[in-house]
Coordinates of C-alpha atoms in Angstrom, one line a residue:
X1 CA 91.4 129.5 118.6
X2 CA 91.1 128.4 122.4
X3 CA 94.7 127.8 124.0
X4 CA 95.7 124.4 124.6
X5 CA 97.6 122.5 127.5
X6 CA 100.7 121.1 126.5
X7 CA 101.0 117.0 126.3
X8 CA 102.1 115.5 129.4
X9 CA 105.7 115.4 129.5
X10 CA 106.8 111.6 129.6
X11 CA 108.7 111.0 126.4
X12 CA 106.6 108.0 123.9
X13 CA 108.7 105.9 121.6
X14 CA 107.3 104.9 118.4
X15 CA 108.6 104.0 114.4
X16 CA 109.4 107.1 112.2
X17 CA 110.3 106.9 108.8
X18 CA 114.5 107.6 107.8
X19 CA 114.8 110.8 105.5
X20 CA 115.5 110.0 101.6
X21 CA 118.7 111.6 100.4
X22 CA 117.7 114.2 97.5
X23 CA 118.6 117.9 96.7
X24 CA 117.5 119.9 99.5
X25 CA 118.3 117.6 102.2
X26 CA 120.4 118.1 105.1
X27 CA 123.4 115.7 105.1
X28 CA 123.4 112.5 107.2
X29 CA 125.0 112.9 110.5
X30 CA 128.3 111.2 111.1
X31 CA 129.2 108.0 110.4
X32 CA 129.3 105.8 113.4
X33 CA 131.4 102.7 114.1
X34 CA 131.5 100.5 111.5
X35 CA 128.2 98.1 111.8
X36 CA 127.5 99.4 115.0
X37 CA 124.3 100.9 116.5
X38 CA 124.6 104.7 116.2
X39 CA 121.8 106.2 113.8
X40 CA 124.4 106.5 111.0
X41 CA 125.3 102.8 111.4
X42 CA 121.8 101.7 111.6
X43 CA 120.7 103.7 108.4
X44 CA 123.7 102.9 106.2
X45 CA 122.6 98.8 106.7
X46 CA 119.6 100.0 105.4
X47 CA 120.9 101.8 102.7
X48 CA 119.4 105.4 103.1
X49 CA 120.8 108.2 105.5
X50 CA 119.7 108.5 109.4
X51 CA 117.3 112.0 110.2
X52 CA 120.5 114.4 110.9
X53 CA 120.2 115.5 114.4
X54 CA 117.9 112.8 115.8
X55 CA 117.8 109.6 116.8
X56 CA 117.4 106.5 113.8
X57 CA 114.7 104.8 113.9
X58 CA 116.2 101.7 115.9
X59 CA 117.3 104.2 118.5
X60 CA 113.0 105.7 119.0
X61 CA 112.0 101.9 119.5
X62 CA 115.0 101.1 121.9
X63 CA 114.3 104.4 124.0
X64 CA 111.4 103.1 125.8
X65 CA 108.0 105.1 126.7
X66 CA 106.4 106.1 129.6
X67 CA 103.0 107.5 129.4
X68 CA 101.1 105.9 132.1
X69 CA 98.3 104.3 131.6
X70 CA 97.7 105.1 128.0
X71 CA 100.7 103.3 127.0
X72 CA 98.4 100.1 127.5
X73 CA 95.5 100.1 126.4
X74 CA 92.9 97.2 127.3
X75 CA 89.2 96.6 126.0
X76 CA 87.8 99.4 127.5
X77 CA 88.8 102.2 129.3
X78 CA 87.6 105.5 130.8
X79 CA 90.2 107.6 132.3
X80 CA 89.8 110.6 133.8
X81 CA 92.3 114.0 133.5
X82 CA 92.4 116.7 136.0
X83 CA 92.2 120.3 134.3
X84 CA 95.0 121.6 136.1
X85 CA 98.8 120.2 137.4
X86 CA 102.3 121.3 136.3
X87 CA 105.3 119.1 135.3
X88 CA 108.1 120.2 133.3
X89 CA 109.0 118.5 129.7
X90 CA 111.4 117.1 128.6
X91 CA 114.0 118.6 125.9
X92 CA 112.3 119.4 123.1
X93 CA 108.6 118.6 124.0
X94 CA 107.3 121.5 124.9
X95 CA 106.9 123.2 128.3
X96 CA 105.3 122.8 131.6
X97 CA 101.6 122.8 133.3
X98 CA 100.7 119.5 131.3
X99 CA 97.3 118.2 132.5
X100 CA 97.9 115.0 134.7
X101 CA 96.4 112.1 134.6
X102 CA 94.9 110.4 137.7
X103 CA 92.6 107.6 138.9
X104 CA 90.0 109.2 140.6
X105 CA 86.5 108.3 139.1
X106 CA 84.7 110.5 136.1
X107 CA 83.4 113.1 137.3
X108 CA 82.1 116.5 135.6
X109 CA 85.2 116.9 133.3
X110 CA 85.6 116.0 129.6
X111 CA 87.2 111.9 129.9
X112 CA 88.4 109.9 127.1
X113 CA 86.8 106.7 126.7
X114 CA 89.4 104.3 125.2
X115 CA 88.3 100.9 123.5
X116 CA 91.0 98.5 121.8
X117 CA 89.7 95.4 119.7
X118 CA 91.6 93.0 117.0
X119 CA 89.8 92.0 113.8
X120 CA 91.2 90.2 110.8
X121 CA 91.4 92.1 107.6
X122 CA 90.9 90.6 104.5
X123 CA 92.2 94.2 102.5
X124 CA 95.0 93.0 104.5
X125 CA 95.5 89.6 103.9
X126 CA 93.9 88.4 106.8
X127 CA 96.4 90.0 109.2
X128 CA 94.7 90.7 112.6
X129 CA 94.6 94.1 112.6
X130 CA 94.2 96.4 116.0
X131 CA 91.9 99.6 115.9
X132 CA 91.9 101.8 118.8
X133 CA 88.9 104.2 119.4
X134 CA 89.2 107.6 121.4
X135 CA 86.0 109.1 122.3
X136 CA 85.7 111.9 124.5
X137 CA 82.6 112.1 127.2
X138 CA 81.4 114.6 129.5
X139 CA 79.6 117.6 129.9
X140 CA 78.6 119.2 126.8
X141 CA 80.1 116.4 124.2
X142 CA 77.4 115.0 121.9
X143 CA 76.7 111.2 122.3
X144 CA 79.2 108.9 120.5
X145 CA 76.9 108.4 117.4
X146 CA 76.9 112.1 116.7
X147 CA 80.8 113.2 117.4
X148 CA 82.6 113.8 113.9
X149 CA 85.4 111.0 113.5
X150 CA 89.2 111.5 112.5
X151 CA 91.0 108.8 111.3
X152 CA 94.9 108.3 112.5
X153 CA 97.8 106.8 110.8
X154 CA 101.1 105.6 111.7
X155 CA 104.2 106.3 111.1
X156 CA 107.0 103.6 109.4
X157 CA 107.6 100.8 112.3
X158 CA 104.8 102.2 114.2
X159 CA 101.2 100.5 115.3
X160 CA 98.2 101.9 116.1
X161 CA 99.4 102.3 119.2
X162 CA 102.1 104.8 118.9
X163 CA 99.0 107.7 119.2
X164 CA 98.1 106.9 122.5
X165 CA 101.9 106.7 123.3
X166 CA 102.3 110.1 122.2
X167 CA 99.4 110.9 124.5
X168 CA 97.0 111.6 122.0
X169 CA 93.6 110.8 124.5
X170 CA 95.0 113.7 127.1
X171 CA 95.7 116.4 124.9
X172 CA 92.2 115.8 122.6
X173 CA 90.3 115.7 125.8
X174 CA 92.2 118.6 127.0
X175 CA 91.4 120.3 124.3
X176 CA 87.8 120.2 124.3
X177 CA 87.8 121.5 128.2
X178 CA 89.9 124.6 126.4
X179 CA 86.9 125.2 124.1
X180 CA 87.5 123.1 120.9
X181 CA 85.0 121.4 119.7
X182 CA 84.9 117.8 120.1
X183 CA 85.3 114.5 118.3
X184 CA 86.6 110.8 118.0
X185 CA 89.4 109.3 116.5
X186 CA 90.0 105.9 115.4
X187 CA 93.8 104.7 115.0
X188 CA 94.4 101.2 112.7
X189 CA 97.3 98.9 112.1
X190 CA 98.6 99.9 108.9
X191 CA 101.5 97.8 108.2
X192 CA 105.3 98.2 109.2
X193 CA 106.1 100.0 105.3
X194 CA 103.2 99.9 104.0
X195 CA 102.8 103.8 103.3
X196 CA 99.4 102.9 103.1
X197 CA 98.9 101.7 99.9
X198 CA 98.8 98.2 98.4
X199 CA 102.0 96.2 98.3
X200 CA 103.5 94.2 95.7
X201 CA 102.3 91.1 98.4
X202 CA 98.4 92.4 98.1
X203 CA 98.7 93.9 101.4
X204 CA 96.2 96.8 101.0
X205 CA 95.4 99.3 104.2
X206 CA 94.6 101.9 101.9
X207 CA 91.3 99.7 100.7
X208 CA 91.0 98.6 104.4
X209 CA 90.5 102.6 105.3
X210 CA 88.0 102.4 102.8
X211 CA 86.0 99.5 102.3
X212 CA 86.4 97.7 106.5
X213 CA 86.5 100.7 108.0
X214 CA 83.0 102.4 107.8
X215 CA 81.7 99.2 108.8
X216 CA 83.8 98.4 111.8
X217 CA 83.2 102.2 113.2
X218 CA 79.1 101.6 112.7
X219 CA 79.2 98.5 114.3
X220 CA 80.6 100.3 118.0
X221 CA 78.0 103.4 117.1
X222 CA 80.1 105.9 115.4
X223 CA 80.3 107.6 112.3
X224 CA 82.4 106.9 109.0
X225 CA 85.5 109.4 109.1
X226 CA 85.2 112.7 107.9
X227 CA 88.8 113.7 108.6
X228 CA 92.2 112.5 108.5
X229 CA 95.5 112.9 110.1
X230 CA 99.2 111.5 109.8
X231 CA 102.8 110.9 110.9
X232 CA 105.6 110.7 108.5
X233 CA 104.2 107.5 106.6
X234 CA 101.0 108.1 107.7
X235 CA 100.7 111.6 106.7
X236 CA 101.3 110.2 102.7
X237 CA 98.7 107.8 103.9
X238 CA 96.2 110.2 104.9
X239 CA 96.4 112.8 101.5
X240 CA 96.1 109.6 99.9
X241 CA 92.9 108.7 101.7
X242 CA 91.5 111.9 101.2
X243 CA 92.3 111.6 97.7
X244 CA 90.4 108.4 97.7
X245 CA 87.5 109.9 99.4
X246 CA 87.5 112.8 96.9
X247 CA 85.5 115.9 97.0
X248 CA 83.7 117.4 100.0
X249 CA 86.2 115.2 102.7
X250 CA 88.3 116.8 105.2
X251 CA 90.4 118.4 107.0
X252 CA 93.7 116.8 106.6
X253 CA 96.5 116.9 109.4
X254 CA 100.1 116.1 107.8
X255 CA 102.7 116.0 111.0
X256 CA 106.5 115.8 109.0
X257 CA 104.7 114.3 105.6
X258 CA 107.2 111.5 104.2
X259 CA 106.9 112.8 100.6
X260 CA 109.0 112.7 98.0
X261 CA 110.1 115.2 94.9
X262 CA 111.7 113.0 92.8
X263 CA 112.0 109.2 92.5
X264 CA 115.5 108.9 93.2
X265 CA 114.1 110.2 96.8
X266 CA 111.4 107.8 96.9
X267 CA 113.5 105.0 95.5
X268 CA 116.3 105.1 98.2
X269 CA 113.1 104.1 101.1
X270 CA 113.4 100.5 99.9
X271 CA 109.2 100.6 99.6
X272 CA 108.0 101.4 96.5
X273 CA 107.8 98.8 93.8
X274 CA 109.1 100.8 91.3
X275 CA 108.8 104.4 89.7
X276 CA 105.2 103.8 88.4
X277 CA 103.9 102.6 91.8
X278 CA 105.4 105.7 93.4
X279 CA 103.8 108.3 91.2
X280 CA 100.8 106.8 91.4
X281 CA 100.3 107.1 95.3
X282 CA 102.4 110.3 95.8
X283 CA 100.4 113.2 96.7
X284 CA 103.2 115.8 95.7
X285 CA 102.1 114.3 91.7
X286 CA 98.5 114.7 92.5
X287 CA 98.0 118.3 93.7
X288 CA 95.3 119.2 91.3
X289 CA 92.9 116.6 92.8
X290 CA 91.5 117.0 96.1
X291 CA 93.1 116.1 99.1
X292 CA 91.3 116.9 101.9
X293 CA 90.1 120.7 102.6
X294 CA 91.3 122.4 104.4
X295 CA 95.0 121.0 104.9
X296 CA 97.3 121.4 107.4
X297 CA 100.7 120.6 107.2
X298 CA 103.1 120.2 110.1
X299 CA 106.8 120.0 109.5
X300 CA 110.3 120.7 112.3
X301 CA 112.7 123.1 109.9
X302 CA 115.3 120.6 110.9
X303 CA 113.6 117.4 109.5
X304 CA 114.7 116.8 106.2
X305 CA 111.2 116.3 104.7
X306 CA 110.4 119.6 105.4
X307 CA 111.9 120.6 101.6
X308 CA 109.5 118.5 100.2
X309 CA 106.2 119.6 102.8
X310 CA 107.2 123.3 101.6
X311 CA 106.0 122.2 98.1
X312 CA 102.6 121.1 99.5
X313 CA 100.7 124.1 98.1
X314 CA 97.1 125.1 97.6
X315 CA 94.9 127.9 98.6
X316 CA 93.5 125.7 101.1
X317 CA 96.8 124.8 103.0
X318 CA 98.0 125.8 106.2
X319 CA 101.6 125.2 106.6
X320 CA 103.3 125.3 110.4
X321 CA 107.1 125.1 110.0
X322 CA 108.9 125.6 113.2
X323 CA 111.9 124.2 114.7
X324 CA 112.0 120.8 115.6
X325 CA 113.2 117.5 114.0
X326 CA 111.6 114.0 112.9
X327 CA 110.9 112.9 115.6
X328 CA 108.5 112.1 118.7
X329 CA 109.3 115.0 120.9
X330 CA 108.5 117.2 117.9
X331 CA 105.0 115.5 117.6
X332 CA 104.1 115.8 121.4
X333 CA 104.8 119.2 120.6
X334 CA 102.8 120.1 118.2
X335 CA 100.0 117.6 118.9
X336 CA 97.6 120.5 120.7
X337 CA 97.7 122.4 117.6
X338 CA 97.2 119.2 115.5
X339 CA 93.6 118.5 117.5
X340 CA 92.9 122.3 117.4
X341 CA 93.1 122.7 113.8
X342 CA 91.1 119.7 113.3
X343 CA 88.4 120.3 115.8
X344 CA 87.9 124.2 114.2
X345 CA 88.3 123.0 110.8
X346 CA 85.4 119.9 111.3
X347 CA 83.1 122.4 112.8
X348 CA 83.6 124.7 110.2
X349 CA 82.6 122.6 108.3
X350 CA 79.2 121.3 109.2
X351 CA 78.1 125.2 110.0
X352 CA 78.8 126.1 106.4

């Protein structure tokens, strides 16, 4: 599998869901001052434990981001990345000779074209709902309408547009230069806590994926996805999509899976409706159906969802548990690998 440049090293912020307490867990860091603003604090209001060893949720959205010009993202853009440049990372995300970014015109390298456009979704309840396209052009990518798509999910308190925050269009486009075959990937507003499935309220993204979706993609020229990947909420979100699509879809890329072994963990989220709503949408319940093939599952050994990932099994599952925590700089991190896996496993696909 071709090597791939780190992410550029400027730290993102974005939501990430808080750990469930359960048997396995790790223990909740600390108590802080009482009512204060310290992770411990923050999750106890909330009534559920702070990630032990990172920053609460509260704490990623105060940290502010800095990813140059793919933290905003207009109407349209093409930007183009140099193959080469060195930077060092920050703690945590990875190391140096990150591909910068830079505003000199397209030229013969592999660009990602960026487009950013609100629609009102009636699976949603009419909420105007952002989608973000990433499609990479250059030598040697196939046009637009021919490009496999991956569809990207969110994380708990996140939007659509914590991917390109993470830096998402460098390191795909990087990528492809290494030798990994190319495609597109869409990113959707899926709801603050959602977990992508419908809510008591009749908020459904889950039936958005599925029924709005395939439209909106045909209407700018692109295909109906054909793969799937996920942060924390949005990795239960995309094994339930694949789920929903059923046989012959995939891969799936889970980065720290929020799932949950028992209800007690799922309960102590604040989300599901009750015990019956969780069991049907959790994909640990459901592992004799198809979820995507094949699967890979990304998890930091110090995120306390890892326990749970572990028991993610199949013969088509491809586990990656290395150190790192819930977080964002663990996602940067393993981000290249993410897009690797997915390119591979797509064209794998097709050829077979």
């Amino acid at each position: 599998m071709p090597a791939v440049p780190p992410p550029p090293s400027s730290p993102p912020t974005l939501g990430a869901d808080e750990p469930a307490p359960g048997a396995g867990n790790p223990p909740a860091s600390p108590p802080g001052p009482p009512g204060g603003s310290g992770p411990a604090g923050t999750a106890r209001r909330r009534g559920r434990p702070a990630s032990p060893g990172s920053p609460g949720r509260r704490g990623l959205l105060r940290a502010g981001l800095g990813l140059g010009g793919l933290a905003v993202v207009g109407t349209g853009a093409t930007l183009a990345l140099s193959g080469s440049g060195s930077g060092t990372a920050p703690d945590g995300a990875g190391g140096s000779g990150s591909p910068s970014t830079t505003a000199t015109p397209a030229g013969p390298a592999v660009v990602p074209s960026l487009r950013t456009e609100e629609q009102r979704s009636a699976a949603r309840n009419g909420a105007t709902v952002k989608m973000i396209t990433i499609v990479p052009q250059g030598p040697g990518v196939p046009p637009a309408a021919e490009l496999p798509v991956c569809v990207a999910l969110h994380g708990r308190g996140a939007t659509s547009r914590a991917w390109t925050e993470l830096g998402l269009p460098q390191i795909l486009v990087a990528a492809i230069a290494a030798g990994v075959p190319p495609f597109a990937v869409v990113a959707l507003d899926g709801g603050d806590a959602t977990y992508w499935r419908r809510t008591p309220s009749g908020d459904d993204p889950q039936r958005m994926l599925l029924d709005e979706l395939p439209g909106r993609l045909a209407a700018r020229g692109l295909r109906a996805p054909s793969a799937a990947m996920g942060i924390s909420m949005g990795g239960f979100g995309s094994l339930r999509y694949a789920r929903n699509r059923g046989e012959g879809f995939g891969p799936v890329a889970a980065l720290s899976p929020a799932l949950f072994r028992t209800w007690g963990d799922a309960e102590a989220v604040g989300v599901f409706r009750d015990e019956a709503d969780w069991r049907e949408h959790e994909p640990l319940l459901h592992q004799d159906q198809p979820h995507g093939r094949p699967i890979g599952v990304w998890c930091g050994t110090e995120d306390p969802f890892c326990d749970a990932a572990r028991t993610l099994v199949g013969d088509t599952v491809q586990a990656r548990f290395t150190s790192g925590a819930h977080d964002a700089a663990y996602w940067r991190r393993i981000l290249p690998d993410v897009v690797s896996f997915l390119g591979n496993a797509l064209t794998s696909r097709t050829t077979t």
